[in-house]
Coordinates of C-alpha atoms and ligand atoms in Angstrom, one line a residue:
X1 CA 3.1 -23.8 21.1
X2 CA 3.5 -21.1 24.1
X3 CA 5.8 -18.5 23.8
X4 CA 6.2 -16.0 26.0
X5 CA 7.7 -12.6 24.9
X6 CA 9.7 -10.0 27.2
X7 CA 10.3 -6.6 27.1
X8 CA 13.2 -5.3 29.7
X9 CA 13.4 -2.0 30.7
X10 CA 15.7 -0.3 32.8
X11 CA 13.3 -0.7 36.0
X12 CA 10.5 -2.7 33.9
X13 CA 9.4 -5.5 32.6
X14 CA 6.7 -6.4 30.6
X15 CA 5.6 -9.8 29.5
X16 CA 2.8 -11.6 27.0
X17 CA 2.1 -14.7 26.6
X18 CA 1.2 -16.2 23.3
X19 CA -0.8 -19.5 22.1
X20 CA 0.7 -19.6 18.9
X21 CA -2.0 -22.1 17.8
X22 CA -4.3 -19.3 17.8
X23 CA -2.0 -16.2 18.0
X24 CA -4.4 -15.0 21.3
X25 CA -2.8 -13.5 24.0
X26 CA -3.0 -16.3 27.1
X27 CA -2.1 -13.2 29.8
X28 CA 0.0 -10.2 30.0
X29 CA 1.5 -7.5 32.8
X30 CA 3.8 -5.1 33.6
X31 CA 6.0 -4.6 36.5
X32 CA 7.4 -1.4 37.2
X33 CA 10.2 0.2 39.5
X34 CA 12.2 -2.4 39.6
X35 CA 14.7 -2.0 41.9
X36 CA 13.1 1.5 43.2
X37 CA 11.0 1.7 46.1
X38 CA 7.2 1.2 45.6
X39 CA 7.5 -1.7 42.6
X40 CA 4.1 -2.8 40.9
X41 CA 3.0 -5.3 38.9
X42 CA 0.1 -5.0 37.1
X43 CA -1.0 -8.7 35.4
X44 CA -4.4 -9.5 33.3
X45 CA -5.4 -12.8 31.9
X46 CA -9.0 -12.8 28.9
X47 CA -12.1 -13.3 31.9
X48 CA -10.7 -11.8 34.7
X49 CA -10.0 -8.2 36.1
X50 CA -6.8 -6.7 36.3
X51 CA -4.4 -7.3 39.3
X52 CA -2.7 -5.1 40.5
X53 CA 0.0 -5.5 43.2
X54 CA 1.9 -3.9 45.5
X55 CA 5.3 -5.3 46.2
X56 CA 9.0 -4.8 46.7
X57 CA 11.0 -5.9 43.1
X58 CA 15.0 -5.4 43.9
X59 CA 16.3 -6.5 40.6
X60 CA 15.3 -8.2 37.1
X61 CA 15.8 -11.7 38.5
X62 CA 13.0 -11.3 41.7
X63 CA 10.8 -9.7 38.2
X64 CA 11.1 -12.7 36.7
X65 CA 10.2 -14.6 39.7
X66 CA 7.1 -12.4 40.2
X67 CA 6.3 -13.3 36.7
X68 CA 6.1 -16.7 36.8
X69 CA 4.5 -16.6 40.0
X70 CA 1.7 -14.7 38.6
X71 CA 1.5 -16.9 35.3
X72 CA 1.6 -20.7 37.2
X73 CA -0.7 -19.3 39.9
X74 CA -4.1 -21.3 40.6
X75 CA -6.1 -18.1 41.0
X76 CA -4.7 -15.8 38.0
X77 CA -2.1 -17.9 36.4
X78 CA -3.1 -19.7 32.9
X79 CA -0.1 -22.4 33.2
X80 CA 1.0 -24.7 35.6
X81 CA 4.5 -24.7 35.0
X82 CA 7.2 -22.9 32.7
X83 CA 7.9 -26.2 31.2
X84 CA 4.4 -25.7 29.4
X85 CA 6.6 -22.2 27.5
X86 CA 8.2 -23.6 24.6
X87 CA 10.5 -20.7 24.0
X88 CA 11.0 -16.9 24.9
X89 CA 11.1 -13.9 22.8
X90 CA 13.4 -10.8 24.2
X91 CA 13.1 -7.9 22.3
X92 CA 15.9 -5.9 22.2
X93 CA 16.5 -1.8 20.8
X94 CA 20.0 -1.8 19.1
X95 CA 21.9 -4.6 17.1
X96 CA 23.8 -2.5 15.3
X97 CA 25.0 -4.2 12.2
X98 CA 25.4 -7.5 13.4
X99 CA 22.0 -8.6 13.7
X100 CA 19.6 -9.1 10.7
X101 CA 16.9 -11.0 11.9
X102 CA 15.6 -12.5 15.3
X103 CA 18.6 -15.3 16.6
X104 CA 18.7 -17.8 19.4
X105 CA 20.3 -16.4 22.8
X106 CA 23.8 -17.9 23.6
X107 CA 26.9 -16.1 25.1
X108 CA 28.4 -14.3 21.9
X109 CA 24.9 -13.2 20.9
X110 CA 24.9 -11.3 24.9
X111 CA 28.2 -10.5 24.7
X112 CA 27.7 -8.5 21.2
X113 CA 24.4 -7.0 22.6
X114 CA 26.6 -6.0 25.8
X115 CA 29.1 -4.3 23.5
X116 CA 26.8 -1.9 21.8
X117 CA 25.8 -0.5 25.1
X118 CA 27.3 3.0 23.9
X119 CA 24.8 2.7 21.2
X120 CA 21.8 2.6 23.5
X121 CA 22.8 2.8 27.2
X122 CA 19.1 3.2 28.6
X123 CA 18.0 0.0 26.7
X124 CA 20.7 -2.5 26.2
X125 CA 22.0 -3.3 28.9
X126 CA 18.4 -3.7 30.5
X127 CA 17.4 -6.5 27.8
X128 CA 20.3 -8.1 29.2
X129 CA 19.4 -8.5 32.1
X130 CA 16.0 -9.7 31.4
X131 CA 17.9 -12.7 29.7
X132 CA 20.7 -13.1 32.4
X133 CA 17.8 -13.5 34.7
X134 CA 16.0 -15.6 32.4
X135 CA 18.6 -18.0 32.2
X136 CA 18.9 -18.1 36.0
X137 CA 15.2 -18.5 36.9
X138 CA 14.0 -20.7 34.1
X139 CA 16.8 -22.5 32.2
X140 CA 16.6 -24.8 29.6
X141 CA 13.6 -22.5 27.9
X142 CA 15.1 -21.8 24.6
X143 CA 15.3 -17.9 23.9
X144 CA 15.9 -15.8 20.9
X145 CA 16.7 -12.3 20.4
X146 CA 14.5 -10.0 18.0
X147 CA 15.8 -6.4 17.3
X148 CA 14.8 -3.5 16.8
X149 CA 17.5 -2.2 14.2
X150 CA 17.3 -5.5 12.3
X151 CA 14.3 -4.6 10.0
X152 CA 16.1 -1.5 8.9
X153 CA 19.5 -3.4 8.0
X154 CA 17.9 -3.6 4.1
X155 CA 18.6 0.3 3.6
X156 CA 21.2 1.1 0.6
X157 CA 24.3 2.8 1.6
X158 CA 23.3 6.0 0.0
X159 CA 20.8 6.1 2.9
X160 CA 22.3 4.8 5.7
X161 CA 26.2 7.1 5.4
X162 CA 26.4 10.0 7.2
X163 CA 28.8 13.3 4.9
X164 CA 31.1 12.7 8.0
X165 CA 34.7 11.7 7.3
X166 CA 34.8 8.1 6.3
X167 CA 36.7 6.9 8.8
X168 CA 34.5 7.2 11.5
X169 CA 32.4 4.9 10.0
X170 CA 35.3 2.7 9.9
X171 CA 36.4 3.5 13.6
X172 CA 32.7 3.3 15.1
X173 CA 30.5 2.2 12.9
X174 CA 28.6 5.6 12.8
X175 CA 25.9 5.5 10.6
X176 CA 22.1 5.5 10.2
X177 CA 20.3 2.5 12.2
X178 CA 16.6 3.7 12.8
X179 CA 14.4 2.1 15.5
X180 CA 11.1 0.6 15.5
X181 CA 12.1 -1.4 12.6
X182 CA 10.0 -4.4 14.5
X183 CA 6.5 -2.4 14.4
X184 CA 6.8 -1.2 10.7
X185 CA 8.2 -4.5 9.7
X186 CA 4.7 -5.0 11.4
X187 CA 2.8 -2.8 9.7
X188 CA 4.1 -2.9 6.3
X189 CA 3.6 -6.7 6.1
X190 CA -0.2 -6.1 6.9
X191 CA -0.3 -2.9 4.4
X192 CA 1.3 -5.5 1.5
X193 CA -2.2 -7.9 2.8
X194 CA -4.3 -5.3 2.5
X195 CA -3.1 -4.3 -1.0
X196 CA -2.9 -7.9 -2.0
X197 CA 0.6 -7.8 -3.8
X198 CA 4.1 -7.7 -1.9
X199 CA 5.8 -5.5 -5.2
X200 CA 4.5 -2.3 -3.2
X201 CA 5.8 1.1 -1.8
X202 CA 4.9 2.2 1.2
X203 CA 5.7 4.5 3.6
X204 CA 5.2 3.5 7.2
X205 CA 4.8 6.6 10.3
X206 CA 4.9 4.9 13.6
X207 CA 3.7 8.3 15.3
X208 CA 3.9 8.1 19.5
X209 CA 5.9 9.1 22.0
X210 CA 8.7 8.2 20.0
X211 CA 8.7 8.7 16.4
X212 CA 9.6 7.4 13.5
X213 CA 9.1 6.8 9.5
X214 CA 10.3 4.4 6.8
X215 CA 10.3 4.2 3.5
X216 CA 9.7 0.2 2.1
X217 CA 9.9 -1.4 -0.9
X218 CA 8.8 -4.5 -2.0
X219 CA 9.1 -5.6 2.0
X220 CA 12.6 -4.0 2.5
X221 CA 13.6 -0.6 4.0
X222 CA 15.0 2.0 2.0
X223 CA 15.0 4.8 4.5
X224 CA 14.3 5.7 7.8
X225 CA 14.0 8.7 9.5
X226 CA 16.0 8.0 12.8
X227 CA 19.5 7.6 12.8
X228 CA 22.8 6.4 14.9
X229 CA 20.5 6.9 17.9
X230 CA 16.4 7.2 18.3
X231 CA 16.6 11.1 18.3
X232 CA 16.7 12.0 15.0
X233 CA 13.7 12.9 12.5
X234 CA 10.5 13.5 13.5
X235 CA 9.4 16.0 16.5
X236 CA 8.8 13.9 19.1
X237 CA 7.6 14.0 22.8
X238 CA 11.0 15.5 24.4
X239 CA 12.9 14.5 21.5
X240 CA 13.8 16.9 19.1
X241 CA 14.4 15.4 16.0
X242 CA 17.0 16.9 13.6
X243 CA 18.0 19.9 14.0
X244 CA 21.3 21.7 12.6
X245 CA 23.9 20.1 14.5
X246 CA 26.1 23.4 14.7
X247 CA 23.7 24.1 17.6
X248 CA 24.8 21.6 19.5
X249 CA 28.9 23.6 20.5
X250 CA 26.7 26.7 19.9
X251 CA 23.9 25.9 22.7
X252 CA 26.6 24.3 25.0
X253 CA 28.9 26.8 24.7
X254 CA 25.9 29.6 25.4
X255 CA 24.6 27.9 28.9
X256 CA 27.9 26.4 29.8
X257 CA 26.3 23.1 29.1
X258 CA 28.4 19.6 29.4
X259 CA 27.9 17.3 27.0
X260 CA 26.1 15.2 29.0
X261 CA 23.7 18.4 30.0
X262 CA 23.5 18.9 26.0
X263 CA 22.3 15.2 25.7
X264 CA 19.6 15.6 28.4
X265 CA 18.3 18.6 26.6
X266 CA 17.3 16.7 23.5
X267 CA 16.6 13.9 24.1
X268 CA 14.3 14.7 27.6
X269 CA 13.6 18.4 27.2
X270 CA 12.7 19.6 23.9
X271 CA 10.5 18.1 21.5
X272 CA 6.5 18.9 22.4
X273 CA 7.6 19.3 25.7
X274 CA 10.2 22.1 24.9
X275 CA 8.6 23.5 21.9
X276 CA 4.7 23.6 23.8
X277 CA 6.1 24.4 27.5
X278 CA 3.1 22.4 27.9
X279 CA 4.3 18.7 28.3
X280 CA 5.3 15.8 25.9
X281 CA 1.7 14.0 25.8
X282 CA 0.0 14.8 23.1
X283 CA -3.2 15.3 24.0
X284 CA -2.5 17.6 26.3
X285 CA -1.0 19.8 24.1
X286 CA -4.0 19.1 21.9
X287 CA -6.1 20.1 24.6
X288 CA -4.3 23.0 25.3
X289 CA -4.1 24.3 21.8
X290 CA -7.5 24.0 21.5
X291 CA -7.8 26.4 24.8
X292 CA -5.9 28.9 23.0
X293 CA -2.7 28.5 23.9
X294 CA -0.2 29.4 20.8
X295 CA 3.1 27.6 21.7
X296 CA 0.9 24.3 21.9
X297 CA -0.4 25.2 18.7
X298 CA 3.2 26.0 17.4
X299 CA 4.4 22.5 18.8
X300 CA 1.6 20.4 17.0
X301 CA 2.6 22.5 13.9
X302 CA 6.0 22.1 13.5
X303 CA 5.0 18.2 14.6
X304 CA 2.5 18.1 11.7
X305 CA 5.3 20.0 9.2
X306 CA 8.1 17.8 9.7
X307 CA 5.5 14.4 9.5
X308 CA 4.7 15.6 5.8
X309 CA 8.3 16.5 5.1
X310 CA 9.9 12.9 5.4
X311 CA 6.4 11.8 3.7
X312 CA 7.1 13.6 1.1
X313 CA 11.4 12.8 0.7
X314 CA 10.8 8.8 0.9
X315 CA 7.3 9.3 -1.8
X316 CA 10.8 11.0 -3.9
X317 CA 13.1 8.3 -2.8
X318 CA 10.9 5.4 -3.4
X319 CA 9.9 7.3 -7.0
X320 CA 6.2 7.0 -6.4
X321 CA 3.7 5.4 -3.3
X322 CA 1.5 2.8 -2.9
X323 CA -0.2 3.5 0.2
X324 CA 0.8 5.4 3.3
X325 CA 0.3 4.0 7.0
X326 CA -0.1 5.5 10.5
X327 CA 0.3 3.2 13.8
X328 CA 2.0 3.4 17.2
X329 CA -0.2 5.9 20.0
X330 CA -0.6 8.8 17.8
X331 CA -0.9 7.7 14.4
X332 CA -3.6 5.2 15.6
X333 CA -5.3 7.3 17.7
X334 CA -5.1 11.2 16.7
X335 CA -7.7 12.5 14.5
X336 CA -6.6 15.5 14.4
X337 CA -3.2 14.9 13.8
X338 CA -3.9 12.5 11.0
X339 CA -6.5 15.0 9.2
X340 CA -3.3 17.8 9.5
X341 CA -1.3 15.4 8.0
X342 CA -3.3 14.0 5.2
X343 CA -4.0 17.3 4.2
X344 CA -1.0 17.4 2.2
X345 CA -0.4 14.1 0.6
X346 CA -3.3 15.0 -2.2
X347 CA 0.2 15.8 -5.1
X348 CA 0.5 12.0 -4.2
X349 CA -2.9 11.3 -5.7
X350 CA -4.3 10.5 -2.0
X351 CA -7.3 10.9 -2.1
X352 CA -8.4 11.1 2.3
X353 CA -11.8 10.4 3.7
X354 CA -12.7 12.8 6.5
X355 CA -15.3 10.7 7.7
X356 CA -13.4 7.3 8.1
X357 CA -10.7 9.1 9.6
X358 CA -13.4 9.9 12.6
X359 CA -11.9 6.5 14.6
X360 CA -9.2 5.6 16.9
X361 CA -7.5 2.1 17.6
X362 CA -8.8 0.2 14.9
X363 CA -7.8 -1.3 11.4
X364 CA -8.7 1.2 8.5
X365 CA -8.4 2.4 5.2
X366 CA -8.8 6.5 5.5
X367 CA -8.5 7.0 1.7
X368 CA -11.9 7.4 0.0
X369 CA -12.2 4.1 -2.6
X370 CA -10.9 4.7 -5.9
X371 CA -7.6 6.6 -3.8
X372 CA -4.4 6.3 -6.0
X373 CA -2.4 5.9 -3.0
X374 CA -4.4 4.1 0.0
X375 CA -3.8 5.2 3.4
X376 CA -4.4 3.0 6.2
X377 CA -4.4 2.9 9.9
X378 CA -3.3 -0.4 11.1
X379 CA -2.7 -0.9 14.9
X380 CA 1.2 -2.3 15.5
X381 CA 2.1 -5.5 17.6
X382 CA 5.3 -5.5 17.9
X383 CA 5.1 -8.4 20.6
X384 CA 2.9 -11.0 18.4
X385 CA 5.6 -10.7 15.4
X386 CA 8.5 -11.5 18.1
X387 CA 6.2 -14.7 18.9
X388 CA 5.9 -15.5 15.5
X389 CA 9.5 -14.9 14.7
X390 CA 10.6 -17.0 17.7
X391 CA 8.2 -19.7 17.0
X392 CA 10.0 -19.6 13.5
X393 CA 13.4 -20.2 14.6
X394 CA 12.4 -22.5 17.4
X395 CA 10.7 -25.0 14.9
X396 CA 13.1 -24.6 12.0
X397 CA 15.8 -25.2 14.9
X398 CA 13.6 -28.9 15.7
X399 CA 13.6 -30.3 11.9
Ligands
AMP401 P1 3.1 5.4 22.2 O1 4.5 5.8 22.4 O2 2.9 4.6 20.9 O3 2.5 4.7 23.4 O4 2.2 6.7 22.0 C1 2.1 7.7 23.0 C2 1.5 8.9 22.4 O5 0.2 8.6 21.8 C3 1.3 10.1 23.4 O6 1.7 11.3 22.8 C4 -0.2 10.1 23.5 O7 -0.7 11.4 23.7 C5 -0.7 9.6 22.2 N1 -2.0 9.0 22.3 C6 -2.4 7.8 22.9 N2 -3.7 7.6 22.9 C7 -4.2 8.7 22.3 C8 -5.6 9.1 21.9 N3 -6.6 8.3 22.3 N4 -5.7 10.2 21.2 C9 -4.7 11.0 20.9 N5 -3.4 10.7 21.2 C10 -3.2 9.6 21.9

């Protein structure tokens, strides 16, 4: 079975191709500026070099075309025709409450996706049109929906409510939602391999650009660090995480800011970025701390503190932890930032290795053997558990 998963951006799209027989990846790529002068597409199949293409991309529905060009072509391609895709994975941010696990595409699933829009305006509306194109360009390709907020829909009450006035929970559904609930759903699945028993805690720290943690127990969230939106929690790249929210009138009222000003400056300005002055990658502000720069030293400190805090709450919320894991582009990569870390989690009878923490990228246990509570680093693919979960649905759909 082929199935081919899509992530739609706002001006991107980026697709994989899986053989489910063998879970390899059959080819990939990435197109970029969609509808914006100078549009690429970067595509890579196993044996050959990447290709890289200039070429003018006006909307999601000429991305799609470019896709399947570059999939059924005789030179690059590794098909011959979409009819050899058995279905297609979108992955999608928000689903608010209404999706708990990956579902086939049809109208009313769009037309609920379209209506949380306010809930993430860069994202959902762009994952719909990456299956409104879809439909257009290759129909009859079944297509299911796997989101992002689903994985988190386990959490009790007590974690999820907000001490705001009940009503506008009632009213608009505020609450807590978190993100990245596909890549520790990920993660945590492995972690529960690893340890051989699925009666675990663990706590799960998908540390990149965007950041986030979850508590999980026995395979369900109990916590997560972000919350209505993707800014909350952890320092992240521009993103500030929480903060006291009196700031927000306080600030705005100070610089005369609007509130859509306000949003820009937390969600694109602060974070490493604001805190460093430096820039929201972090290894350049780990390069530049290490040149002596203290506000890049500040950033990666208040990163590192507020890491360890939420660490800490969900090893008190989940009464006790099994093993801790680090993935996404940080927590896989950074050894710095995962020495800083570990450093503190010794109350939790974690016991870390310097030396096997001296990697980057691959599947390892960092705790030295004997560790109460293991920590791991396992890499996250998010894309191959939408395959799986599509290939799921599509066969039970068949019996
Ligand atoms: P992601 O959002 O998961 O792609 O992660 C992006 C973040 O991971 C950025 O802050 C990068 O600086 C960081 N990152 C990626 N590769 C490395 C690496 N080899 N060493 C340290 N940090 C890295």
């Amino acid at each position: 079975m082929n199935i081919l998963v899509l992530n739609s951006g706002s001006s991107s799209l980026k697709y994989q191709l899986f053989d489910m027989n063998t879970e390899q990846v059959m080819a990939s790529g990435y197109i970029e500026k969609i509808g914006i002068p100078g549009s690429t597409i970067t595509h890579k199949r196993p044996g050959i070099d990447k290709i890289f293409l200039e070429q003018d991309i006006a909307d999601h529905g000429v991305a799609i075309e470019t896709m399947v060009a570059a999939l059924t072509s005789p030179e690059h391609g590794v098909i011959q025709s979409m009819k050899e895709i058995d279905a297609v994975g979108h992955r999608v941010v928000h689903g608010g409450t209404a999706f708990i696990k990956a579902c086939l595409i049809d109208e009313q699933a769009i037309n609920t996706l379209e209506s949380l829009t306010e809930m993430a305006p860069l994202h959902n509306p762009a994952a719909v049109k990456g299956m409104r194109a879809c439909q257009e360009k290759i129909p009859g390709v079944p297509m299911t929906v796997v989101v992002d907020t689903a994985f988190h829909q386990t959490m009790p009450r007590s974690s999820y409510m907000y001490g705001l006035p009940y009503e506008y929970y009632e009213k608009y559904q505020i609450r807590r939602y978190g993100c990245h609930g596909t890549s520790h759903r990920f993660v945590a699945q492995r972690c529960a391999e690893l340890l051989g028993r699925q009666d675990c805690k663990i706590i799960t720290c998908h540390l990149g650009n965007g950041s986030s943690l979850a508590a999980i127990k026995n395979g369900e969230v109990q916590d997560t660090s972000m919350g209505f939106t993707p800014l909350a929690g952890v320092v992240m790249g521009t993103r500030t995480g929480d903060f006291d929210p009196s700031l927000v009138p306080y600030i705005m009222e100070k610089e005369n800011l609007t509130p859509a000003q306000m949003s820009d400056l937390i969600n694109k300005k602060s974070g490493l970025l604001g805190l460093s002055g430096v820039g929201s990658d972090l290894r350049d502000v780990v390069e530049a701390a290490k040149n002596g720069n203290d506000r890049a030293k500040m950033a990666l400190e208040v990163f590192v503190t507020t890491v360890v805090r939420f660490i800490g709450a969900y090893a008190a919320e989940l009464n006790g932890v099994d093993a801790i894991v680090f993935t996404a582009g940080i927590g896989e990569n950074s050894v710095p930032m995962r020495r800083a870390i570990c450093q503190h989690l010794s109350y939790l009878g974690a016991d870390f290795d310097e030396e096997a923490n001296e990697c980057a990228g691959e599947e390892k246990e960092i705790s030295k053997p004997g560790s109460k509570t293991k920590i791991y680093i396992i890499p996250t693919n998010e894309e191959l558990l939408i395959a799986r979960d599509t290939k799921e649905l599509v066969e039970s759909l068949k019996k």
